[in-house]
């Protein structure tokens, strides 16, 4: 498939409620949407870099620059047979995994469509078990103005049918809040995400949570650290999960060698895409790690691709992949719904991502558009 044309959209969409983390609060989500055209088919990708460099050094603006000046020129006109070829073409560009993953997603989508497969089926080809029809999901709850409001938001999402809750923590918004959550909801699977807000000197804070039976603590230490996490892990009972500091299968290998984590949050977007995410999946399975698929408040475009990743057989824990209504009132693609009876979302079965873009809505939220041919 010759890569004939690529369209890039910079979009901005209002979130249904503000999302607070240790690096800031978001009311509006900026991201990029990419359309890759070949042989009458269109593959879609979403770049999850947002307007500020809080989670990653990449932003929607740096991703636009890296995509339009380097990555798109490196792939235009190339003959795409399988999506695994793509990373070789992008290798000259150091870093910028979120920008690279945008093209990677579109390449997986379009080749799955060509093969007459859903993205889940295409990703699952190496595994005799195949992919799952439904994936277990939970909801990630941002920091709230008060502990009482946090308990209300947890209760609301449990009422909607979510069976696993993730709470964002940061210094000053941790011990009291999480004790209250455990006391109020003694049987609910709860996990914590610090988004790199602590240092090794804070070990005592995590030790004070040892008896609270949390599923995991995600990325407590530096966004680029692996070593200090390996020092923290034997000091605490709660399983340790890495998010921010794993950018490749190589990083996963370092983390395994250092015994720095029990669990990896696989965000395909954070590791340059689905090819690399599957390598981490395989490595995690081989070493007995817990694995799950995280999110970045994706639109339906990114959400469909998260669901396909989460359908792979080694994914063992519920993902941060909630129903569309938890993020957007009016999305740019087919909405996803929660199966409330078992806290799952059904993986799309259509070709590729298996979604339909609402082009009118996409235009409405687009701030900037450019085509490359
Ligand atoms: O650390 O997992 C994270 C959202 C934005 C940036 C980072 C993270 C998150 C989430 C939300 O936790 C997950 C989701 O529901 O998409
Ligand atoms: Mg995280």
PDB file of C-alpha atoms in Angstrom, residues 91-285:
ATOM      1  CA  UNK A  91      14.286   5.627  13.599  1.00  0.00           C
ATOM      2  CA  UNK A  92      16.239   8.760  12.563  1.00  0.00           C
ATOM      3  CA  UNK A  93      14.029  10.819  14.858  1.00  0.00           C
ATOM      4  CA  UNK A  94      15.137  10.482  18.488  1.00  0.00           C
ATOM      5  CA  UNK A  95      12.404  10.195  21.094  1.00  0.00           C
ATOM      6  CA  UNK A  96       8.962  11.740  20.485  1.00  0.00           C
ATOM      7  CA  UNK A  97       7.086   8.467  21.031  1.00  0.00           C
ATOM      8  CA  UNK A  98       3.677  10.156  21.224  1.00  0.00           C
ATOM      9  CA  UNK A  99       4.175  11.696  17.760  1.00  0.00           C
ATOM     10  CA  UNK A 100       5.456   8.400  16.322  1.00  0.00           C
ATOM     11  CA  UNK A 101       2.551   6.417  17.787  1.00  0.00           C
ATOM     12  CA  UNK A 102       0.082   8.544  15.796  1.00  0.00           C
ATOM     13  CA  UNK A 103       1.437   7.189  12.499  1.00  0.00           C
ATOM     14  CA  UNK A 104       1.875   3.724  13.971  1.00  0.00           C
ATOM     15  CA  UNK A 105      -1.805   3.558  14.948  1.00  0.00           C
ATOM     16  CA  UNK A 106      -2.911   4.674  11.467  1.00  0.00           C
ATOM     17  CA  UNK A 107      -0.612   2.070   9.859  1.00  0.00           C
ATOM     18  CA  UNK A 108      -2.085  -0.722  12.026  1.00  0.00           C
ATOM     19  CA  UNK A 109      -5.637   0.469  11.269  1.00  0.00           C
ATOM     20  CA  UNK A 110      -5.221   0.663   7.498  1.00  0.00           C
ATOM     21  CA  UNK A 111      -3.367  -2.668   7.144  1.00  0.00           C
ATOM     22  CA  UNK A 112      -5.966  -4.424   9.327  1.00  0.00           C
ATOM     23  CA  UNK A 113      -8.692  -3.015   7.049  1.00  0.00           C
ATOM     24  CA  UNK A 114      -6.807  -4.266   3.992  1.00  0.00           C
ATOM     25  CA  UNK A 115      -6.489  -7.734   5.559  1.00  0.00           C
ATOM     26  CA  UNK A 116     -10.213  -7.883   6.350  1.00  0.00           C
ATOM     27  CA  UNK A 117      -9.450  -8.020  10.091  1.00  0.00           C
ATOM     28  CA  UNK A 118     -10.337  -5.992  13.146  1.00  0.00           C
ATOM     29  CA  UNK A 119      -7.324  -4.349  14.794  1.00  0.00           C
ATOM     30  CA  UNK A 120      -7.758  -6.754  17.746  1.00  0.00           C
ATOM     31  CA  UNK A 121      -7.608  -9.749  15.392  1.00  0.00           C
ATOM     32  CA  UNK A 122      -4.555  -8.403  13.589  1.00  0.00           C
ATOM     33  CA  UNK A 123      -2.676  -7.671  16.824  1.00  0.00           C
ATOM     34  CA  UNK A 124      -3.592 -11.129  18.182  1.00  0.00           C
ATOM     35  CA  UNK A 125      -2.287 -13.060  15.169  1.00  0.00           C
ATOM     36  CA  UNK A 126       0.811 -14.425  17.014  1.00  0.00           C
ATOM     37  CA  UNK A 127      -1.314 -15.791  19.884  1.00  0.00           C
ATOM     38  CA  UNK A 128      -3.164 -19.139  19.579  1.00  0.00           C
ATOM     39  CA  UNK A 129      -5.770 -17.923  22.129  1.00  0.00           C
ATOM     40  CA  UNK A 130      -6.700 -14.982  19.886  1.00  0.00           C
ATOM     41  CA  UNK A 131      -8.172 -11.751  21.275  1.00  0.00           C
ATOM     42  CA  UNK A 132     -10.910 -11.221  23.882  1.00  0.00           C
ATOM     43  CA  UNK A 133     -14.395 -10.028  22.875  1.00  0.00           C
ATOM     44  CA  UNK A 134     -14.792  -7.768  25.913  1.00  0.00           C
ATOM     45  CA  UNK A 135     -12.164  -6.161  28.103  1.00  0.00           C
ATOM     46  CA  UNK A 136     -12.303  -5.369  31.823  1.00  0.00           C
ATOM     47  CA  UNK A 137     -12.174  -1.640  32.479  1.00  0.00           C
ATOM     48  CA  UNK A 138     -12.133   0.819  35.353  1.00  0.00           C
ATOM     49  CA  UNK A 139     -12.281   4.561  35.799  1.00  0.00           C
ATOM     50  CA  UNK A 140      -9.483   6.981  36.629  1.00  0.00           C
ATOM     51  CA  UNK A 141     -10.626   9.730  39.011  1.00  0.00           C
ATOM     52  CA  UNK A 142      -8.689  12.992  39.082  1.00  0.00           C
ATOM     53  CA  UNK A 143      -7.919  14.987  42.209  1.00  0.00           C
ATOM     54  CA  UNK A 144     -11.084  16.631  43.605  1.00  0.00           C
ATOM     55  CA  UNK A 145     -11.696  19.800  45.656  1.00  0.00           C
ATOM     56  CA  UNK A 146     -12.429  17.753  48.821  1.00  0.00           C
ATOM     57  CA  UNK A 147     -12.328  14.229  50.247  1.00  0.00           C
ATOM     58  CA  UNK A 148     -16.139  14.198  50.545  1.00  0.00           C
ATOM     59  CA  UNK A 149     -16.468  15.040  46.841  1.00  0.00           C
ATOM     60  CA  UNK A 150     -13.992  12.285  46.011  1.00  0.00           C
ATOM     61  CA  UNK A 151     -16.173   9.754  47.862  1.00  0.00           C
ATOM     62  CA  UNK A 152     -19.223  11.026  45.927  1.00  0.00           C
ATOM     63  CA  UNK A 153     -17.445  10.687  42.582  1.00  0.00           C
ATOM     64  CA  UNK A 154     -16.312   7.138  43.465  1.00  0.00           C
ATOM     65  CA  UNK A 155     -19.888   6.227  44.462  1.00  0.00           C
ATOM     66  CA  UNK A 156     -21.239   7.717  41.223  1.00  0.00           C
ATOM     67  CA  UNK A 157     -18.884   5.657  39.052  1.00  0.00           C
ATOM     68  CA  UNK A 158     -19.523   2.473  41.065  1.00  0.00           C
ATOM     69  CA  UNK A 159     -23.230   3.138  40.500  1.00  0.00           C
ATOM     70  CA  UNK A 160     -22.609   3.327  36.764  1.00  0.00           C
ATOM     71  CA  UNK A 161     -21.085  -0.154  36.927  1.00  0.00           C
ATOM     72  CA  UNK A 162     -17.335   0.478  37.033  1.00  0.00           C
ATOM     73  CA  UNK A 163     -15.709  -2.301  39.031  1.00  0.00           C
ATOM     74  CA  UNK A 164     -12.273  -0.765  39.549  1.00  0.00           C
ATOM     75  CA  UNK A 165     -11.348   2.722  40.682  1.00  0.00           C
ATOM     76  CA  UNK A 166      -8.062   4.583  40.197  1.00  0.00           C
ATOM     77  CA  UNK A 167      -7.361   7.597  42.392  1.00  0.00           C
ATOM     78  CA  UNK A 168      -4.813  10.278  41.567  1.00  0.00           C
ATOM     79  CA  UNK A 169      -2.625  11.238  44.511  1.00  0.00           C
ATOM     80  CA  UNK A 170      -0.007  13.923  45.166  1.00  0.00           C
ATOM     81  CA  UNK A 171       1.806  15.255  48.261  1.00  0.00           C
ATOM     82  CA  UNK A 172      -0.854  16.637  50.608  1.00  0.00           C
ATOM     83  CA  UNK A 173      -3.576  14.683  48.787  1.00  0.00           C
ATOM     84  CA  UNK A 174      -2.736  11.157  49.777  1.00  0.00           C
ATOM     85  CA  UNK A 175      -2.880   9.419  53.175  1.00  0.00           C
ATOM     86  CA  UNK A 176      -6.127  10.942  54.507  1.00  0.00           C
ATOM     87  CA  UNK A 177      -7.926  10.646  51.203  1.00  0.00           C
ATOM     88  CA  UNK A 178      -6.903   7.043  50.491  1.00  0.00           C
ATOM     89  CA  UNK A 179      -7.727   5.889  54.075  1.00  0.00           C
ATOM     90  CA  UNK A 180     -11.156   7.445  53.682  1.00  0.00           C
ATOM     91  CA  UNK A 181     -11.633   5.732  50.310  1.00  0.00           C
ATOM     92  CA  UNK A 182     -10.655   2.338  51.768  1.00  0.00           C
ATOM     93  CA  UNK A 183     -12.925   2.790  54.803  1.00  0.00           C
ATOM     94  CA  UNK A 184     -15.878   3.921  52.705  1.00  0.00           C
ATOM     95  CA  UNK A 185     -15.439   1.254  50.018  1.00  0.00           C
ATOM     96  CA  UNK A 186     -13.828  -1.710  51.832  1.00  0.00           C
ATOM     97  CA  UNK A 187     -14.341  -4.256  49.031  1.00  0.00           C
ATOM     98  CA  UNK A 188     -13.730  -2.170  45.920  1.00  0.00           C
ATOM     99  CA  UNK A 189     -10.569  -2.800  43.882  1.00  0.00           C
ATOM    100  CA  UNK A 190      -8.751   0.553  44.187  1.00  0.00           C
ATOM    101  CA  UNK A 191      -5.401   1.616  42.766  1.00  0.00           C
ATOM    102  CA  UNK A 192      -3.406   4.826  43.096  1.00  0.00           C
ATOM    103  CA  UNK A 193      -1.507   6.908  40.530  1.00  0.00           C
ATOM    104  CA  UNK A 194       1.038   9.517  41.683  1.00  0.00           C
ATOM    105  CA  UNK A 195       2.266  10.632  38.250  1.00  0.00           C
ATOM    106  CA  UNK A 196       5.845  11.001  39.550  1.00  0.00           C
ATOM    107  CA  UNK A 197       5.012  13.343  42.432  1.00  0.00           C
ATOM    108  CA  UNK A 198       7.215  11.725  45.130  1.00  0.00           C
ATOM    109  CA  UNK A 199      10.834  10.829  45.922  1.00  0.00           C
ATOM    110  CA  UNK A 200      12.446   7.892  47.739  1.00  0.00           C
ATOM    111  CA  UNK A 201      12.370   9.954  50.941  1.00  0.00           C
ATOM    112  CA  UNK A 202       8.575   9.591  50.858  1.00  0.00           C
ATOM    113  CA  UNK A 203       8.689   5.780  51.296  1.00  0.00           C
ATOM    114  CA  UNK A 204       6.982   6.150  54.685  1.00  0.00           C
ATOM    115  CA  UNK A 205       3.879   7.555  52.965  1.00  0.00           C
ATOM    116  CA  UNK A 206       3.536   4.379  50.895  1.00  0.00           C
ATOM    117  CA  UNK A 207       4.382   2.162  53.893  1.00  0.00           C
ATOM    118  CA  UNK A 208       1.459   3.754  55.737  1.00  0.00           C
ATOM    119  CA  UNK A 209      -0.781   2.316  52.967  1.00  0.00           C
ATOM    120  CA  UNK A 210       0.649  -1.223  53.231  1.00  0.00           C
ATOM    121  CA  UNK A 211      -2.434  -2.676  54.924  1.00  0.00           C
ATOM    122  CA  UNK A 212      -5.000  -1.005  52.676  1.00  0.00           C
ATOM    123  CA  UNK A 213      -4.885  -3.722  50.010  1.00  0.00           C
ATOM    124  CA  UNK A 214      -4.605  -1.418  47.006  1.00  0.00           C
ATOM    125  CA  UNK A 215      -4.197  -3.130  43.631  1.00  0.00           C
ATOM    126  CA  UNK A 216      -1.074  -1.082  42.897  1.00  0.00           C
ATOM    127  CA  UNK A 217       0.668   2.264  43.183  1.00  0.00           C
ATOM    128  CA  UNK A 218       1.434   3.660  39.737  1.00  0.00           C
ATOM    129  CA  UNK A 219       4.570   5.736  39.011  1.00  0.00           C
ATOM    130  CA  UNK A 220       5.244   7.116  42.498  1.00  0.00           C
ATOM    131  CA  UNK A 221       8.769   8.392  41.646  1.00  0.00           C
ATOM    132  CA  UNK A 222      10.555  10.292  38.849  1.00  0.00           C
ATOM    133  CA  UNK A 223       9.035  10.301  35.360  1.00  0.00           C
ATOM    134  CA  UNK A 224      12.356   9.088  33.924  1.00  0.00           C
ATOM    135  CA  UNK A 225      13.452   6.906  36.830  1.00  0.00           C
ATOM    136  CA  UNK A 226      13.740   3.144  36.990  1.00  0.00           C
ATOM    137  CA  UNK A 227      16.474   2.713  39.607  1.00  0.00           C
ATOM    138  CA  UNK A 228      14.813   4.503  42.548  1.00  0.00           C
ATOM    139  CA  UNK A 229      11.621   2.526  41.903  1.00  0.00           C
ATOM    140  CA  UNK A 230      13.728  -0.641  42.320  1.00  0.00           C
ATOM    141  CA  UNK A 231      14.831   0.752  45.699  1.00  0.00           C
ATOM    142  CA  UNK A 232      11.296   1.631  46.793  1.00  0.00           C
ATOM    143  CA  UNK A 233       9.665  -1.651  45.744  1.00  0.00           C
ATOM    144  CA  UNK A 234      11.143  -3.913  48.482  1.00  0.00           C
ATOM    145  CA  UNK A 235      10.198  -1.297  51.109  1.00  0.00           C
ATOM    146  CA  UNK A 236       6.446  -1.443  50.445  1.00  0.00           C
ATOM    147  CA  UNK A 237       3.748  -4.145  50.236  1.00  0.00           C
ATOM    148  CA  UNK A 238       1.552  -2.536  47.570  1.00  0.00           C
ATOM    149  CA  UNK A 239       2.464  -3.785  44.066  1.00  0.00           C
ATOM    150  CA  UNK A 240       4.409  -1.176  42.105  1.00  0.00           C
ATOM    151  CA  UNK A 241       3.412  -0.228  38.550  1.00  0.00           C
ATOM    152  CA  UNK A 242       5.414   1.838  36.053  1.00  0.00           C
ATOM    153  CA  UNK A 243       3.797   4.202  33.534  1.00  0.00           C
ATOM    154  CA  UNK A 244       5.807   7.348  32.588  1.00  0.00           C
ATOM    155  CA  UNK A 245       9.281   5.800  32.723  1.00  0.00           C
ATOM    156  CA  UNK A 246       8.684   2.968  30.222  1.00  0.00           C
ATOM    157  CA  UNK A 247       9.134   4.334  26.672  1.00  0.00           C
ATOM    158  CA  UNK A 248      10.180   1.122  24.912  1.00  0.00           C
ATOM    159  CA  UNK A 249      10.592  -2.618  25.282  1.00  0.00           C
ATOM    160  CA  UNK A 250      14.239  -1.835  26.197  1.00  0.00           C
ATOM    161  CA  UNK A 251      13.066   0.200  29.191  1.00  0.00           C
ATOM    162  CA  UNK A 252      10.774  -2.665  30.180  1.00  0.00           C
ATOM    163  CA  UNK A 253      13.800  -4.973  30.021  1.00  0.00           C
ATOM    164  CA  UNK A 254      15.781  -2.617  32.327  1.00  0.00           C
ATOM    165  CA  UNK A 255      12.854  -2.470  34.769  1.00  0.00           C
ATOM    166  CA  UNK A 256      12.603  -6.269  34.814  1.00  0.00           C
ATOM    167  CA  UNK A 257      16.377  -6.668  35.282  1.00  0.00           C
ATOM    168  CA  UNK A 258      16.330  -4.215  38.208  1.00  0.00           C
ATOM    169  CA  UNK A 259      13.105  -5.722  39.646  1.00  0.00           C
ATOM    170  CA  UNK A 260      11.744  -2.190  39.653  1.00  0.00           C
ATOM    171  CA  UNK A 261       8.065  -3.092  39.183  1.00  0.00           C
ATOM    172  CA  UNK A 262       5.420  -5.785  39.565  1.00  0.00           C
ATOM    173  CA  UNK A 263       3.162  -4.338  36.881  1.00  0.00           C
ATOM    174  CA  UNK A 264       3.461  -2.270  33.686  1.00  0.00           C
ATOM    175  CA  UNK A 265       0.802   0.117  32.435  1.00  0.00           C
ATOM    176  CA  UNK A 266       1.054  -0.400  28.671  1.00  0.00           C
ATOM    177  CA  UNK A 267       0.060   2.765  26.851  1.00  0.00           C
ATOM    178  CA  UNK A 268       0.843   2.024  23.201  1.00  0.00           C
ATOM    179  CA  UNK A 269       0.992   5.793  22.599  1.00  0.00           C
ATOM    180  CA  UNK A 270       3.786   6.226  25.193  1.00  0.00           C
ATOM    181  CA  UNK A 271       6.008   3.594  23.525  1.00  0.00           C
ATOM    182  CA  UNK A 272       5.815   4.773  19.868  1.00  0.00           C
ATOM    183  CA  UNK A 273       2.827   2.570  19.108  1.00  0.00           C
ATOM    184  CA  UNK A 274       1.264  -0.849  18.915  1.00  0.00           C
ATOM    185  CA  UNK A 275       4.287  -2.719  17.501  1.00  0.00           C
ATOM    186  CA  UNK A 276       6.395  -1.772  20.537  1.00  0.00           C
ATOM    187  CA  UNK A 277       3.445  -2.210  22.945  1.00  0.00           C
ATOM    188  CA  UNK A 278       3.069  -5.817  21.805  1.00  0.00           C
ATOM    189  CA  UNK A 279       6.789  -6.427  22.483  1.00  0.00           C
ATOM    190  CA  UNK A 280       6.276  -5.160  26.047  1.00  0.00           C
ATOM    191  CA  UNK A 281       3.200  -7.379  26.336  1.00  0.00           C
ATOM    192  CA  UNK A 282       5.287 -10.427  25.339  1.00  0.00           C
ATOM    193  CA  UNK A 283       8.159  -9.488  27.664  1.00  0.00           C
ATOM    194  CA  UNK A 284       5.730  -8.920  30.542  1.00  0.00           C
ATOM    195  CA  UNK A 285       4.090 -12.306  29.963  1.00  0.00           C
TER     196      UNK A 285
END
